[in-house]
XYZ file of C-alpha atoms in Angstrom:
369
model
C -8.699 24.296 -5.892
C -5.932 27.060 -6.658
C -2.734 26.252 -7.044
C -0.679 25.419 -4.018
C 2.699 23.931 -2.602
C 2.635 20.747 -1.166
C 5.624 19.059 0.940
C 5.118 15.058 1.085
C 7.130 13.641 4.215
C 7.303 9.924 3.535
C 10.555 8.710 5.359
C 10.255 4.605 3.638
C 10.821 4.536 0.641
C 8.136 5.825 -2.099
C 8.166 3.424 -3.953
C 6.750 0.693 -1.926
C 4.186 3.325 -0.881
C 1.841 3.453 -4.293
C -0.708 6.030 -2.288
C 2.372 8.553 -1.405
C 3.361 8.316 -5.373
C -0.560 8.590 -6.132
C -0.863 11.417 -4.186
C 2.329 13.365 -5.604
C 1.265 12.403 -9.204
C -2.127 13.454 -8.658
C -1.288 16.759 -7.059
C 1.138 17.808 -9.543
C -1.097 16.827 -12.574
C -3.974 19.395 -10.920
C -1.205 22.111 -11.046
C 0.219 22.404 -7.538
C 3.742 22.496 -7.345
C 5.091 19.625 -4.882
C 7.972 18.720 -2.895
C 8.466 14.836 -2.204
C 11.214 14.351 0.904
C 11.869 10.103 0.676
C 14.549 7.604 0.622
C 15.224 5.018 -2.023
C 15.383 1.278 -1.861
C 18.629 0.792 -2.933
C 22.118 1.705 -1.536
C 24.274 4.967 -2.434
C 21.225 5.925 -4.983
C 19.073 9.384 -3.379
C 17.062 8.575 -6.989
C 13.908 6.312 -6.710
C 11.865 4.164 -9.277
C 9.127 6.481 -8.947
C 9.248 9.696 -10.818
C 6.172 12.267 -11.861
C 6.397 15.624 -13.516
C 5.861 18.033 -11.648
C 7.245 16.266 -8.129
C 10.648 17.252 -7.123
C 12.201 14.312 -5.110
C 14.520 15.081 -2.447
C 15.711 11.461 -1.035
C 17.924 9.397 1.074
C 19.761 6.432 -0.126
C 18.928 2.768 1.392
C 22.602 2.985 3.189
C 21.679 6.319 5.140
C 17.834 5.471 5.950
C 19.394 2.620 8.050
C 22.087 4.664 9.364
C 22.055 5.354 13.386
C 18.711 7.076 14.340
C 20.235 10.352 14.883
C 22.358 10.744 11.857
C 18.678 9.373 9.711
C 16.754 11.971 11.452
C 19.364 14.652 10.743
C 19.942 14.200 6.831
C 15.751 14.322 6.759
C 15.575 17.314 8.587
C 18.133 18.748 6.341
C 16.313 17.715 3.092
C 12.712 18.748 4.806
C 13.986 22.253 5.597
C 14.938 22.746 2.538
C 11.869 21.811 0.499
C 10.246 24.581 3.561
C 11.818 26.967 2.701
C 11.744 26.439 -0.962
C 8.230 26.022 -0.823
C 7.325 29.346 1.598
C 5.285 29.422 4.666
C 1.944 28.965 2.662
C 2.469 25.436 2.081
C 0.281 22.139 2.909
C 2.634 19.540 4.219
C 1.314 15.646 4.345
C 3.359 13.862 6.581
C 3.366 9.676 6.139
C 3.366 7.370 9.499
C 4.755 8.454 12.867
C 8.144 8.543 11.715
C 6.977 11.124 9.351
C 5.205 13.204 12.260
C 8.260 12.911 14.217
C 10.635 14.850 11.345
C 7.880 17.386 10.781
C 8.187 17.969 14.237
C 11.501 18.941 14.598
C 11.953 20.621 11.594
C 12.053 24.431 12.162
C 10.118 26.227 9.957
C 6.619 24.741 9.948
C 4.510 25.539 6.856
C 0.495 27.012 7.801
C -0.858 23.693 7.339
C 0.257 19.989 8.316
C -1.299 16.796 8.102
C -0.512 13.324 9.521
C -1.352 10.632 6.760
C -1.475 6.930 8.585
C -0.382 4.031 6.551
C -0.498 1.313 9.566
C -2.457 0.822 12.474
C -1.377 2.551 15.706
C -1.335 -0.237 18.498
C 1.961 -0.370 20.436
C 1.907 2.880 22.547
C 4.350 1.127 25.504
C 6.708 -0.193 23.687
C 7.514 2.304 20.236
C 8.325 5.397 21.102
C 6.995 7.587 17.975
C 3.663 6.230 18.815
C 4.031 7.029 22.172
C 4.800 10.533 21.335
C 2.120 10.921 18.834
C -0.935 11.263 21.817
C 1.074 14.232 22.864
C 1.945 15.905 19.657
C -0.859 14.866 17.207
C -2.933 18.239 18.005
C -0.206 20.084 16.287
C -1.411 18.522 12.990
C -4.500 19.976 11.300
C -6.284 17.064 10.480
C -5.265 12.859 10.069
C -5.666 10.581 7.673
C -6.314 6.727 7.897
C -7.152 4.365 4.764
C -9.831 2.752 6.299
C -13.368 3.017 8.279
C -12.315 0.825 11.178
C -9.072 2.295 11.282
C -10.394 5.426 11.752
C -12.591 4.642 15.099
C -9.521 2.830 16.837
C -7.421 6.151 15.720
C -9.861 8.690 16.945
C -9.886 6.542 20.554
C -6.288 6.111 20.651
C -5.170 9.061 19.598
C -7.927 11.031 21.834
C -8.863 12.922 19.002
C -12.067 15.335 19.015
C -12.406 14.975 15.095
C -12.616 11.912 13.248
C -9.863 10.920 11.139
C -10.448 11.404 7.395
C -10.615 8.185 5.203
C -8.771 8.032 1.911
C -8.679 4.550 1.284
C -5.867 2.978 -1.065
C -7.027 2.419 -3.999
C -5.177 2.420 -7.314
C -4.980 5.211 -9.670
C -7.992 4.767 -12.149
C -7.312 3.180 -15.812
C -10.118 3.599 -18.511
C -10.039 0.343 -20.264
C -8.675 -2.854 -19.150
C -5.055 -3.675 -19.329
C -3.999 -6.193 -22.139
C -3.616 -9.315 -21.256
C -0.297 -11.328 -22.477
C -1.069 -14.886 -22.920
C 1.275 -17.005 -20.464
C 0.436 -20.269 -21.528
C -0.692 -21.989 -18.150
C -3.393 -21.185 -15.761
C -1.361 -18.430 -13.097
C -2.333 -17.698 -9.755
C -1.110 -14.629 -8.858
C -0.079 -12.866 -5.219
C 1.306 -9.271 -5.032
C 2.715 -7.849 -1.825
C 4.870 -8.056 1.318
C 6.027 -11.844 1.063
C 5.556 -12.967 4.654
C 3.472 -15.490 7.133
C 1.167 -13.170 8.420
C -0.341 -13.579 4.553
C -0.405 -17.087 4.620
C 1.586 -17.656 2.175
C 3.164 -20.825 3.527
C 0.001 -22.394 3.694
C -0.144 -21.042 -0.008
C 2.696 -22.900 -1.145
C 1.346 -26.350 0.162
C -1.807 -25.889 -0.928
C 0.392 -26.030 -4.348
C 0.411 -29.930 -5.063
C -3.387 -30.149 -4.583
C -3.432 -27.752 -7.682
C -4.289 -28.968 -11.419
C -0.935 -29.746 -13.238
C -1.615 -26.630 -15.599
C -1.874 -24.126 -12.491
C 0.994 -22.624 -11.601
C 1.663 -19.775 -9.013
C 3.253 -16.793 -8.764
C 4.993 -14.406 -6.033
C 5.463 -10.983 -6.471
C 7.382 -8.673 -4.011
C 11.003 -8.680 -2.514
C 12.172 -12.276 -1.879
C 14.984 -11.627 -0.636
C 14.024 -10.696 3.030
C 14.423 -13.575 5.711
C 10.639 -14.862 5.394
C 11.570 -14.466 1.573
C 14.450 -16.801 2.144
C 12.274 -19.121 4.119
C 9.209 -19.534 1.308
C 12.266 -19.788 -1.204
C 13.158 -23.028 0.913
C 9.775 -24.470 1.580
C 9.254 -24.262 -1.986
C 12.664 -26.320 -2.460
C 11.969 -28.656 -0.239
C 8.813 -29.707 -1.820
C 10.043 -30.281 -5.139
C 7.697 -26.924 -6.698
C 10.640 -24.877 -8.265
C 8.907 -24.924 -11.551
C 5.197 -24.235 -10.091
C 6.150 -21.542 -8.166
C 7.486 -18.456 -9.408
C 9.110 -15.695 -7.627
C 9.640 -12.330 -9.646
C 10.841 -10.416 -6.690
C 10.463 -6.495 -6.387
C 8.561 -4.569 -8.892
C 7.958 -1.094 -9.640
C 4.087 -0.174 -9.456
C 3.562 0.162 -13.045
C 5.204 -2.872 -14.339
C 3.623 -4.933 -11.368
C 0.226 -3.661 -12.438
C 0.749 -5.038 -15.863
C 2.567 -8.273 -14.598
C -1.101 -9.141 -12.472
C -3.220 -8.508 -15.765
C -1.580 -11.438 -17.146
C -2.334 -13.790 -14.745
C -5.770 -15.462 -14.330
C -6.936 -15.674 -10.766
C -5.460 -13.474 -7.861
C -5.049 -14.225 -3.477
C -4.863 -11.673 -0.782
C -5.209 -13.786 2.551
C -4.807 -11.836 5.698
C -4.116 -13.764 9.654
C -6.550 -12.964 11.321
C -5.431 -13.296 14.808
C -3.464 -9.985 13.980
C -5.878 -6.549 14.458
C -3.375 -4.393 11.900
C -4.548 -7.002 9.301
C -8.339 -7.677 10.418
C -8.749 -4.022 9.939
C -6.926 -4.278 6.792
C -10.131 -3.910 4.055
C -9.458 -0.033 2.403
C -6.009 -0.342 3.607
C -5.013 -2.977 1.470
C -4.257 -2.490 -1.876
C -3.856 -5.538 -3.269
C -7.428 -6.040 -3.178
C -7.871 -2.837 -5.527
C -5.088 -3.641 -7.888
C -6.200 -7.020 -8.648
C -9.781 -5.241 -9.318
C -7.399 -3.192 -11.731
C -6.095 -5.853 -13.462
C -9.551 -7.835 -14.045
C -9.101 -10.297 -11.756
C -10.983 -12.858 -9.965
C -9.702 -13.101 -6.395
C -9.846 -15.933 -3.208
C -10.021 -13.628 -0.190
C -10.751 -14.494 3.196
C -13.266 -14.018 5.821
C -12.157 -10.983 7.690
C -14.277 -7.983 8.197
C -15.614 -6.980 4.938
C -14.080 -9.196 2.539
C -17.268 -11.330 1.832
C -19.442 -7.808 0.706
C -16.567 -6.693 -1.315
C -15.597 -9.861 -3.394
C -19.323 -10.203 -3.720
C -19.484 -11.255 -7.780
C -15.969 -10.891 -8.562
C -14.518 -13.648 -6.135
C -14.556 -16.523 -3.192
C -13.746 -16.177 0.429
C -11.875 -18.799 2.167
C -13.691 -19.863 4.938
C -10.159 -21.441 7.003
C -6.549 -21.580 6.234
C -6.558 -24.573 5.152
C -4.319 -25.547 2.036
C -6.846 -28.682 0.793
C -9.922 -25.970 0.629
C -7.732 -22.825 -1.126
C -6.426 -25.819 -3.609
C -10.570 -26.803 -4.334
C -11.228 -23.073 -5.127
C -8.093 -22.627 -7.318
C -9.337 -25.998 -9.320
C -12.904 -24.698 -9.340
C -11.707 -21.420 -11.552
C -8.963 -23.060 -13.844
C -11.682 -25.472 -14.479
C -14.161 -23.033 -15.836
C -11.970 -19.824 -17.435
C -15.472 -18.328 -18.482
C -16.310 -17.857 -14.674
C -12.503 -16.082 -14.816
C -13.766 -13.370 -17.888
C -17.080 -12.928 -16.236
C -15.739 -11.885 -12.684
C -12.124 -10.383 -13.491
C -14.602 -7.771 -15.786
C -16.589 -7.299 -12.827
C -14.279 -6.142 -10.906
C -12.514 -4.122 -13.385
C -15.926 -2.501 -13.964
C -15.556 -1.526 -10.126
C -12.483 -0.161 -10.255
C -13.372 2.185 -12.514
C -16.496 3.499 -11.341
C -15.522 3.375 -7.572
C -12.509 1.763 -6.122
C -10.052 4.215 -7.378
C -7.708 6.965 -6.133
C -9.391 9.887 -8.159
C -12.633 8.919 -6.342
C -11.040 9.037 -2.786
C -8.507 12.060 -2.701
C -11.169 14.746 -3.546
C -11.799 14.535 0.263
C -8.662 15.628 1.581
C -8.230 18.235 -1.707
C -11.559 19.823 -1.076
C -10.655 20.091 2.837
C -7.701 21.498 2.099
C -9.669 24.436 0.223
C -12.141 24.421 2.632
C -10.230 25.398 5.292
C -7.150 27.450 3.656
């Protein structure tokens, strides 16, 4: 593909959006020149964790992206236009999530090409109003993007859309040999991600005492949210403060490496929620751990089962006494950890990466400019 200019629109902050930085990083490493338009995670700081050569960041501090809805969309449109007009008419702009859709909307100066890149699924058209708007403005974008399969159907028939959406699933950017391992002296269980209910993570923590003595577990992502508060307390209450760890926030890189020290990983999903069920190539978790070398508990939604196939268990109900059997089953038997955790890294590199997946939307973009 020649070079080109790219604008990436992703209003939430990069960096808890690892596809959005593997997407500028992967861009700019192929030679295009690109313009990231963002906000940070942090308060009267327009400079986030995430940085790539090559990507010129134009962001909004914490304090402003929660500022009134008028004065948020205003300081994007200002930082949007600019990286237009910087970036000349020719450009390809990738715009993240309705919200995203919404600013490249009203920004004047529209480059040749846009496209709508959906993180979540769509589902609430009465009551949010940029999803709403989306079935009327969506045709303005050349083409849409959703992570995974199912998530594409439900798009197409929301959305009304004559061409299916494209599927770039979110996988993590491909290593060649296995991270090292730093020996932490206990059997870890490790979880990496939003820290809510809707992951089970409650029924997590009690599953806790059931554990061997050796196995401890540990929480990473930002703790300090209400839920966070709430698993902080459960946690208290049951005496686990030195079984369960919580490392809060981490930057993508150094959470990567953080999960290759641990010995067995979890990603459990509700599944009484669709935007989870339909969660498979839109979760990253399940990749990273892959990544890592990691033997992983799942769960039974749609999927799940094929994938972990070799390289993991499914829990069959959310049910703390069977997740704390299959937790004792691999820290009693770390050979069954080696043997699966290099499965799966063996997977990760051959197939569930980024470099695999972002081809499609790269060769599109040639196909059709």
């Amino acid at each position: 593909m020649s070079p080109t200019t790219f604008i990436l629109l992703s209003p939430p902050p990069v960096d808890g959006y690892p596809p959005v930085q593997y997407q500028a990083r992967l861009l700019a490493e192929a030679g295009h020149r690109v313009f990231l338009v963002t906000s940070t995670r942090r308060d009267g700081e327009t400079v986030p964790d995430f940085t790539s050569p090559g990507v010129e960041v134009r962001a909004l501090s914490a304090a402003q992206y929660r500022s009134r809805r008028l004065t948020r969309t205003g300081l994007f449109v200002a930082r949007l236009l600019e990286a237009r007009l910087r970036a000349g008419r020719g450009a390809v702009e990738i715009c993240y999530d309705p919200i995203g859709g919404f600013i490249s909307d009203v920004t004047p100066w529209r480059p040749r090409l846009r496209i709508l890149h959906l993180h979540e699924l769509l589902q609430n058209f009465d009551t949010l109003h940029l999803e709403h708007r989306l079935r009327q403005t969506v045709h303005g974008f050349a083409r849409v993007v959703v992570p995974d399969e199912s998530r594409a159907a439900h798009t197409a028939d929301v959305l009304r859309l004559a061409t299916r959406p494209l599927v770039i699933e979110n996988y993590p950017l491909r290593v060649t040999a296995p991270m090292p391992r730093r020996d932490t002296g206990r059997f870890e269980v490790v979880y990496c991600g939003s820290l809510g209910l809707n992951q089970k993570l409650d029924m997590l923590i009690r599953s806790v005492p059931l554990w061997p003595e050796t196995a401890h577990l540990v929480l990473i992502g930002n703790d300090t949210t209400p839920i966070g508060r709430q698993l902080h307390a459960m946690v208290a209450e049951a005496g686990l403060q030195k079984r369960v760890h919580f490392l809060g926030w981490m930057e993508t890189s150094a959470a990567e490496q953080r999960l290759a020290d641990a010995d067995l990983a979890v990603a459990i999903f509700d599944d009484s929620s669709e935007q989870l069920r339909t969660a498979l190539g839109a979760s990253n978790k399940r990749f990273q751990y892959m990544k890592a070398g990691l033997p992983q508990i799942g769960d039974m939604n749609p999927g799940v089962t094929e994938l972990l196939d070799g390289i993991g268990v499914c829990l069959s109900a959310h049910d703390p006494e069977e997740m704390a059997g299959l937790v004792a089953a691999y820290a009693a038997d770390p050979e069954r950890c080696r043997a699966e955790g290099t499965r799966a890294f063996e997977r990760h590199r051959e197939k569930y990466n980024y470099e695999q997946v972002f081809t499609r939307l790269t060769d599109w973009v040639e196909a059709v400019t």
